[in-house]
mmCIF file of C-alpha atoms in Angstrom:
data_model
loop_
_atom_site.group_PDB
_atom_site.id
_atom_site.type_symbol
_atom_site.label_atom_id
_atom_site.label_comp_id
_atom_site.label_asym_id
_atom_site.label_seq_id
_atom_site.Cartn_x
_atom_site.Cartn_y
_atom_site.Cartn_z
ATOM 1 C CA LEU O 1 159.736 49.543 80.305
ATOM 2 C CA ASP O 2 162.547 51.158 78.278
ATOM 3 C CA ILE O 3 162.549 48.630 75.446
ATOM 4 C CA LEU O 4 165.367 49.966 73.275
ATOM 5 C CA SER O 5 167.653 50.675 76.226
ATOM 6 C CA LEU O 6 167.110 47.150 77.572
ATOM 7 C CA VAL O 7 167.761 45.567 74.164
ATOM 8 C CA LYS O 8 170.921 47.562 73.456
ATOM 9 C CA SER O 9 172.445 46.938 76.889
ATOM 10 C CA SER O 10 171.705 43.195 76.668
ATOM 11 C CA GLN O 11 173.206 42.975 73.184
ATOM 12 C CA SER O 12 176.414 44.813 74.090
ATOM 13 C CA GLU O 13 176.950 42.830 77.307
ATOM 14 C CA HIS O 14 176.271 39.364 75.920
ATOM 15 C CA GLY O 15 178.098 38.884 72.649
ATOM 16 C CA LEU O 16 176.989 41.369 70.002
ATOM 17 C CA ARG O 17 179.800 43.784 70.793
ATOM 18 C CA HIS O 18 181.992 41.154 69.106
ATOM 19 C CA GLY O 19 179.382 39.924 66.636
ATOM 20 C CA ASP O 20 178.744 36.660 68.525
ATOM 21 C CA TYR O 21 175.056 36.065 67.749
ATOM 22 C CA ASP O 22 175.099 32.480 69.028
ATOM 23 C CA ARG O 23 176.251 33.580 72.475
ATOM 24 C CA TYR O 24 173.508 36.200 72.577
ATOM 25 C CA ARG O 25 170.912 33.585 71.573
ATOM 26 C CA ALA O 26 172.056 31.320 74.419
ATOM 27 C CA TYR O 27 171.773 34.242 76.842
ATOM 28 C CA CYS O 28 168.220 35.018 75.658
ATOM 29 C CA SER O 29 167.169 31.370 76.103
ATOM 30 C CA LYS O 30 168.417 31.345 79.696
ATOM 31 C CA ARG O 31 166.896 34.766 80.373
ATOM 32 C CA VAL O 32 163.440 33.629 79.204
ATOM 33 C CA ARG O 33 163.583 30.552 81.458
ATOM 34 C CA ARG O 34 164.584 32.697 84.436
ATOM 35 C CA LEU O 35 161.773 35.165 83.729
ATOM 36 C CA ARG O 36 159.153 32.418 83.451
ATOM 37 C CA ARG O 37 160.261 30.848 86.728
ATOM 38 C CA ALA O 38 160.372 34.231 88.493
ATOM 39 C CA VAL O 39 156.790 35.161 87.553
ATOM 40 C CA GLY O 40 155.413 31.615 87.770
ATOM 41 C CA PHE O 41 154.361 31.480 84.110
ATOM 42 C CA LEU O 42 155.609 28.020 83.074
ATOM 43 C CA HIS O 43 154.327 25.728 80.328
ATOM 44 C CA GLY O 44 153.052 22.957 82.561
ATOM 45 C CA THR O 45 155.476 20.760 84.490
ATOM 46 C CA LYS O 46 158.479 18.586 83.679
ATOM 47 C CA ALA O 47 156.147 15.584 83.285
ATOM 48 C CA LYS O 48 153.604 17.262 81.007
ATOM 49 C CA TYR O 49 153.890 20.220 78.618
ATOM 50 C CA THR O 50 150.870 22.521 78.537
ATOM 51 C CA ARG O 51 151.193 25.626 76.381
ATOM 52 C CA ARG O 52 150.046 28.859 78.031
ATOM 53 C CA MET O 53 149.252 31.983 76.022
ATOM 54 C CA LEU O 54 150.416 35.254 77.549
ATOM 55 C CA GLU O 55 147.474 37.678 77.754
ATOM 56 C CA PRO O 56 147.160 41.258 79.044
ATOM 57 C CA LYS O 57 145.361 40.058 82.177
ATOM 58 C CA HIS O 58 148.507 38.151 83.202
ATOM 59 C CA CYS O 59 150.763 41.228 82.975
ATOM 60 C CA THR O 60 150.872 42.371 86.588
ATOM 61 C CA ASP O 61 154.643 42.962 86.377
ATOM 62 C CA GLU O 62 156.947 44.382 83.698
ATOM 63 C CA ARG O 63 158.739 41.010 83.646
ATOM 64 C CA PHE O 64 155.730 39.523 81.839
ATOM 65 C CA ILE O 65 156.201 42.053 79.031
ATOM 66 C CA MET O 66 159.903 41.152 78.859
ATOM 67 C CA ILE O 67 159.057 37.529 77.930
ATOM 68 C CA PRO O 68 157.945 38.245 74.308
ATOM 69 C CA LEU O 69 160.708 40.856 73.987
ATOM 70 C CA ILE O 70 163.488 38.407 74.897
ATOM 71 C CA ASN O 71 161.850 35.698 72.767
ATOM 72 C CA ALA O 72 161.904 38.062 69.786
ATOM 73 C CA GLU O 73 165.571 38.809 70.440
ATOM 74 C CA ARG O 74 166.326 35.085 70.683
ATOM 75 C CA ALA O 75 164.682 34.311 67.333
ATOM 76 C CA TRP O 76 166.319 37.316 65.651
ATOM 77 C CA SER O 77 169.810 36.472 66.936
ATOM 78 C CA HIS O 78 169.393 32.863 65.784
ATOM 79 C CA ALA O 79 168.466 34.121 62.317
ATOM 80 C CA MET O 80 171.517 36.397 62.205
ATOM 81 C CA HIS O 81 173.746 33.490 63.289
ATOM 82 C CA LEU O 82 172.316 31.300 60.501
ATOM 83 C CA LYS O 83 172.812 34.079 57.969
ATOM 84 C CA ARG O 84 176.464 34.455 58.900
ATOM 85 C CA GLU O 85 177.210 30.713 58.952
ATOM 86 C CA SER O 86 175.138 29.316 56.077
ATOM 87 C CA GLY O 87 175.656 31.762 53.208
ATOM 88 C CA ALA O 88 173.283 31.103 50.281
ATOM 89 C CA GLU O 89 172.408 27.450 51.009
ATOM 90 C CA ALA O 90 168.716 26.715 50.545
ATOM 91 C CA ARG O 91 167.760 24.822 53.699
ATOM 92 C CA PRO O 92 169.541 27.069 56.233
ATOM 93 C CA ARG O 93 168.050 30.090 54.449
ATOM 94 C CA HIS O 94 164.564 28.632 54.871
ATOM 95 C CA HIS O 95 165.316 28.143 58.580
ATOM 96 C CA LEU O 96 166.585 31.744 58.735
ATOM 97 C CA LEU O 97 163.337 33.086 57.257
ATOM 98 C CA THR O 98 161.206 31.079 59.692
ATOM 99 C CA ARG O 99 163.192 32.452 62.633
ATOM 100 C CA LEU O 100 162.776 36.035 61.385
ATOM 101 C CA ALA O 101 159.048 35.431 60.931
ATOM 102 C CA LYS O 102 158.878 34.159 64.497
ATOM 103 C CA ALA O 103 160.780 37.203 65.745
ATOM 104 C CA ALA O 104 158.235 39.436 63.986
ATOM 105 C CA ARG O 105 155.350 37.496 65.608
ATOM 106 C CA TRP O 106 156.885 37.833 69.077
ATOM 107 C CA ALA O 107 157.400 41.563 68.447
ATOM 108 C CA SER O 108 153.737 41.906 67.428
ATOM 109 C CA GLU O 109 152.717 40.097 70.632
ATOM 110 C CA LEU O 110 154.913 42.500 72.601
ATOM 111 C CA GLN O 111 153.199 45.453 70.926
ATOM 112 C CA ALA O 112 149.732 44.070 71.742
ATOM 113 C CA LEU O 113 150.635 43.572 75.416
ATOM 114 C CA CYS O 114 152.145 47.055 75.664
ATOM 115 C CA ASP O 115 149.094 48.614 74.026
ATOM 116 C CA ALA O 116 146.923 46.979 76.670
ATOM 117 C CA ARG O 117 149.091 47.386 79.786
ATOM 118 C CA GLY O 118 151.983 49.769 79.107
ATOM 119 C CA ASP O 119 152.366 53.514 79.520
ATOM 120 C CA GLN O 120 152.501 55.843 76.519
ATOM 121 C CA ARG O 121 156.274 55.700 76.099
ATOM 122 C CA THR O 122 156.316 51.892 76.249
ATOM 123 C CA LYS O 123 153.524 51.691 73.649
ATOM 124 C CA VAL O 124 155.433 53.902 71.205
ATOM 125 C CA GLU O 125 158.721 52.028 71.706
ATOM 126 C CA ALA O 126 156.969 48.671 71.230
ATOM 127 C CA GLU O 127 155.405 49.943 68.006
ATOM 128 C CA ALA O 128 158.827 50.974 66.692
ATOM 129 C CA TYR O 129 160.384 47.653 67.727
ATOM 130 C CA ALA O 130 157.617 45.650 66.014
ATOM 131 C CA SER O 131 158.029 47.703 62.828
ATOM 132 C CA TRP O 132 161.785 47.097 62.943
ATOM 133 C CA MET O 133 161.356 43.314 63.214
ATOM 134 C CA LYS O 134 158.725 43.176 60.454
ATOM 135 C CA ALA O 135 161.015 45.235 58.249
ATOM 136 C CA ASN O 136 163.932 42.833 58.779
ATOM 137 C CA HIS O 137 161.746 39.883 57.797
ATOM 138 C CA SER O 138 160.434 41.611 54.668
ATOM 139 C CA LEU O 139 163.933 42.749 53.689
ATOM 140 C CA GLU O 140 165.342 39.220 53.944
ATOM 141 C CA ARG O 141 162.476 37.963 51.762
ATOM 142 C CA GLU O 142 163.305 40.784 49.311
ATOM 143 C CA ASN O 143 159.849 42.301 49.661
ATOM 144 C CA PHE O 144 161.255 45.808 49.456
ATOM 145 C CA ALA O 145 158.012 47.816 49.490
ATOM 146 C CA PRO O 146 156.711 46.498 52.858
ATOM 147 C CA ALA O 147 160.272 46.505 54.218
ATOM 148 C CA LEU O 148 160.665 50.176 53.328
ATOM 149 C CA ARG O 149 157.241 50.972 54.779
ATOM 150 C CA HIS O 150 158.114 49.386 58.123
ATOM 151 C CA PHE O 151 161.629 50.858 58.219
ATOM 152 C CA LEU O 152 160.266 54.352 57.583
ATOM 153 C CA HIS O 153 157.671 53.918 60.314
ATOM 154 C CA ALA O 154 160.299 52.798 62.838
ATOM 155 C CA LYS O 155 162.654 55.598 61.777
ATOM 156 C CA ALA O 156 159.935 58.234 62.166
ATOM 157 C CA ILE O 157 159.120 57.003 65.678
ATOM 158 C CA TYR O 158 162.767 57.048 66.795
ATOM 159 C CA GLU O 159 163.272 60.525 65.303
ATOM 160 C CA HIS O 160 160.279 61.820 67.264
ATOM 161 C CA LEU O 161 161.473 60.083 70.432
ATOM 162 C CA CYS O 162 164.780 61.947 70.094
ATOM 163 C CA GLY O 163 162.839 65.119 70.825
ATOM 164 C CA VAL O 164 161.419 63.899 74.144
ATOM 165 C CA ALA O 165 164.182 61.600 75.412
ATOM 166 C CA LEU O 166 166.665 62.147 78.198
ATOM 167 C CA PHE O 167 170.346 62.238 77.324
ATOM 168 C CA GLY O 168 171.058 58.535 77.961
ATOM 169 C CA ASP O 169 168.147 57.308 75.828
ATOM 170 C CA LEU O 170 168.788 59.966 73.188
ATOM 171 C CA LEU O 171 172.024 58.278 72.068
ATOM 172 C CA ALA O 172 170.243 54.940 71.566
ATOM 173 C CA TYR O 173 167.462 56.537 69.509
ATOM 174 C CA LYS O 174 169.948 58.415 67.315
ATOM 175 C CA GLU O 175 171.930 55.210 66.805
ATOM 176 C CA MET O 176 168.788 53.456 65.536
ATOM 177 C CA VAL O 177 168.000 56.330 63.160
ATOM 178 C CA GLU O 178 171.547 56.166 61.764
ATOM 179 C CA GLU O 179 171.289 52.385 61.433
ATOM 180 C CA ILE O 180 168.005 52.535 59.527
ATOM 181 C CA GLU O 181 168.953 55.354 57.132
ATOM 182 C CA PRO O 182 171.262 53.343 54.768
ATOM 183 C CA ILE O 183 168.759 50.451 54.695
ATOM 184 C CA VAL O 184 166.043 52.899 53.628
ATOM 185 C CA ARG O 185 168.259 54.122 50.783
ATOM 186 C CA TYR O 186 168.949 50.522 49.727
ATOM 187 C CA CYS O 187 165.240 49.665 49.648
ATOM 188 C CA ARG O 188 164.467 52.791 47.630
ATOM 189 C CA TYR O 189 167.206 51.886 45.171
ATOM 190 C CA GLN O 190 165.840 48.355 44.747
ATOM 191 C CA LEU O 191 162.320 49.667 44.155
ATOM 192 C CA GLN O 192 163.524 52.205 41.607
ATOM 193 C CA THR O 193 165.703 49.753 39.668
ATOM 194 C CA SER O 194 163.057 47.004 39.674
ATOM 195 C CA GLY O 195 160.487 49.249 38.003
ATOM 196 C CA ALA O 196 158.058 48.857 40.885
ATOM 197 C CA ALA O 197 157.335 52.586 40.897
ATOM 198 C CA ALA O 198 156.303 52.515 37.227
ATOM 199 C CA GLU O 199 154.076 49.502 37.838
ATOM 200 C CA ALA O 200 152.423 51.295 40.748
ATOM 201 C CA ALA O 201 151.830 54.403 38.645
ATOM 202 C CA GLY O 202 150.275 52.261 35.906
ATOM 203 C CA ALA O 203 148.014 50.492 38.356
ATOM 204 C CA ALA O 204 146.877 53.824 39.782
ATOM 205 C CA GLY O 205 146.161 55.110 36.269
ATOM 206 C CA GLU O 206 144.029 52.057 35.560
ATOM 207 C CA GLY O 207 142.071 52.599 38.770
ATOM 208 C CA GLY O 208 143.790 50.036 40.983
ATOM 209 C CA ALA O 209 141.853 50.317 44.253
ATOM 210 C CA ALA O 210 144.215 48.120 46.239
ATOM 211 C CA ALA O 211 147.169 50.424 45.652
ATOM 212 C CA ALA O 212 145.084 53.507 46.419
ATOM 213 C CA ASP O 213 143.847 52.054 49.696
ATOM 214 C CA ASP O 214 147.295 50.949 50.863
ATOM 215 C CA GLU O 215 148.794 52.539 53.947
ATOM 216 C CA MET O 216 151.651 54.070 51.958
ATOM 217 C CA THR O 217 151.939 53.469 48.200
ATOM 218 C CA ILE O 218 155.257 52.833 46.459
ATOM 219 C CA ALA O 219 155.138 56.347 45.026
ATOM 220 C CA ASP O 220 154.861 57.686 48.582
ATOM 221 C CA LEU O 221 157.707 55.478 49.774
ATOM 222 C CA LEU O 222 160.056 56.760 47.079
ATOM 223 C CA ARG O 223 159.590 60.373 48.225
ATOM 224 C CA GLU O 224 162.403 61.650 50.431
ATOM 225 C CA ASP O 225 159.896 63.205 52.849
ATOM 226 C CA SER O 226 157.745 60.063 53.163
ATOM 227 C CA ALA O 227 158.355 59.927 56.926
ATOM 228 C CA SER O 228 156.133 63.004 57.263
ATOM 229 C CA VAL O 229 153.108 60.847 56.324
ATOM 230 C CA VAL O 230 152.975 59.483 59.897
ATOM 231 C CA SER O 231 154.294 62.556 61.705
ATOM 232 C CA ASP O 232 150.906 63.924 62.800
ATOM 233 C CA VAL O 233 149.862 60.583 64.293
ATOM 234 C CA LEU O 234 153.177 60.225 66.119
ATOM 235 C CA ALA O 235 153.033 63.789 67.388
ATOM 236 C CA SER O 236 149.712 63.076 69.092
ATOM 237 C CA LYS O 237 151.140 59.898 70.693
ATOM 238 C CA LEU O 238 154.323 61.620 71.876
ATOM 239 C CA ALA O 239 152.638 64.719 73.302
ATOM 240 C CA PRO O 240 151.857 62.998 76.656
ATOM 241 C CA ILE O 241 155.489 61.814 76.890
ATOM 242 C CA LEU O 242 156.772 65.368 76.454
ATOM 243 C CA GLU O 243 154.354 66.559 79.151
ATOM 244 C CA GLN O 244 155.714 63.891 81.534
ATOM 245 C CA VAL O 245 159.293 65.027 80.864
ATOM 246 C CA GLN O 246 158.386 68.655 81.501
ATOM 247 C CA ALA O 247 156.508 67.769 84.725
ATOM 248 C CA LYS O 248 159.488 65.757 85.974
ATOM 249 C CA GLN O 249 161.801 68.655 85.109
ATOM 250 C CA ALA O 250 159.681 71.075 87.127
ATOM 251 C CA GLN O 251 159.836 68.789 90.176
ATOM 252 C CA SER O 252 163.471 67.684 90.250
ATOM 253 C CA LEU O 253 165.367 70.114 87.984
ATOM 254 C CA ASP O 254 167.760 67.293 87.077
ATOM 255 C CA HIS O 255 167.385 68.175 83.383
ATOM 256 C CA VAL O 256 166.076 70.961 81.169
ATOM 257 C CA VAL O 257 164.244 70.882 77.844
ATOM 258 C CA PHE O 258 165.960 73.033 75.205
ATOM 259 C CA ARG O 259 164.707 73.007 71.600
ATOM 260 C CA GLN O 260 162.603 69.908 72.362
ATOM 261 C CA GLN O 261 165.619 67.943 73.667
ATOM 262 C CA ALA O 262 166.056 66.952 77.319
ATOM 263 C CA LEU O 263 169.566 67.832 78.570
ATOM 264 C CA PRO O 264 170.828 66.588 81.956
ATOM 265 C CA VAL O 265 171.938 69.002 84.707
ATOM 266 C CA THR O 266 174.713 67.109 86.511
ATOM 267 C CA ASN O 267 176.317 70.030 88.375
ATOM 268 C CA GLU O 268 174.815 70.292 91.861
ATOM 269 C CA LYS O 269 175.685 73.991 92.275
ATOM 270 C CA LEU O 270 174.036 74.831 88.963
ATOM 271 C CA ARG O 271 170.937 72.892 90.024
ATOM 272 C CA VAL O 272 170.730 74.950 93.253
ATOM 273 C CA VAL O 273 171.087 78.212 91.306
ATOM 274 C CA MET O 274 168.334 77.136 88.909
ATOM 275 C CA LEU O 275 166.062 76.255 91.818
ATOM 276 C CA LYS O 276 166.634 79.650 93.451
ATOM 277 C CA SER O 277 165.981 81.412 90.157
ATOM 278 C CA LYS O 278 162.747 79.498 89.761
ATOM 279 C CA GLU O 279 161.656 80.493 93.277
ATOM 280 C CA LEU O 280 162.424 84.179 92.559
ATOM 281 C CA LEU O 281 160.444 84.049 89.328
ATOM 282 C CA ASP O 282 157.511 82.514 91.172
ATOM 283 C CA GLN O 283 157.676 85.320 93.775
ATOM 284 C CA ILE O 284 157.769 87.995 91.062
ATOM 285 C CA GLU O 285 154.779 86.437 89.281
ATOM 286 C CA THR O 286 152.859 86.227 92.582
ATOM 287 C CA ALA O 287 153.625 89.882 93.395
ATOM 288 C CA ALA O 288 152.644 90.995 89.903
ATOM 289 C CA SER O 289 149.340 89.146 90.049
ATOM 290 C CA GLY O 290 148.646 90.670 93.496
ATOM 291 C CA ALA O 291 149.345 94.183 92.193
ATOM 292 C CA ASP O 292 147.035 93.622 89.229
ATOM 293 C CA ALA O 293 144.277 92.481 91.573
ATOM 294 C CA SER O 294 144.654 95.526 93.884
ATOM 295 C CA GLU O 295 144.446 98.109 91.061
ATOM 296 C CA PRO O 296 140.657 97.781 90.469
ATOM 297 C CA SER O 297 139.881 98.106 94.193
ATOM 298 C CA ALA O 298 142.078 101.255 94.483
ATOM 299 C CA ALA O 299 140.369 102.775 91.463
ATOM 300 C CA ALA O 300 136.945 102.037 92.958
ATOM 301 C CA ALA O 301 137.914 103.651 96.281
ATOM 302 C CA ALA O 302 139.163 106.785 94.497
ATOM 303 C CA ALA O 303 135.931 107.050 92.524
ATOM 304 C CA ALA O 304 133.859 106.711 95.706
ATOM 305 C CA SER O 305 135.758 109.500 97.453
#
């Protein structure tokens, strides 16, 4: 399941191109109902409501995984609509925060389902999406340290995915990286001006174990190269995805990998030329290996004579 591609296409086609969050929320509500009916995963009947929890054992179709994804989008779009309409009023803001918290919970459920049933690419995209939703919730609550931590994690994943994505997906990943970058700078600015970095340094000097054991401390977050903290872990997760891209390239030759970026080959004549070149190279390698194998036997025959 291409999570980011699905989300971006749904947003652009159903209201967000014009900033209409309420229309997008209505679309997500209808989409969830259609998905539940299609897969037969309803909450009871019209006469009696019985809540059903979606578990990995139920996910026999990618449409099951789309249910928490569209629910997360519905809650997020509702929160963005409330933010635009309500301003700084207290009660609507409380409702906004609860909707963002629910979006983060749905995104976490999506990540858990993908970890259990999805392929490697889906798992990584779900992890980035969950981090993005958690970051939005923390940012709205003005918890800048966890917001920055989650934004950096999502940004690092999308940057790594740029290296193994095909051309169509590459644009979506780059767009997310560009969208996250100014928010990261804003969070860093808020942490620096609030004196949180000095407090963290003082706590570390006094032997604060909680700060030392944290996933990424505030001092780490304020470094410009803090995304490199998770790079090794992401590289190991993305290695199988790159292998899949290279295997698909070898079979179809519809794209090539150049400097760790997959570029499409749309010209049919060029594709034929590449295929012929590949066949010639294979013939040369086969002939060379045959010549290397015949040299020892020729040398042995000469020595015997």
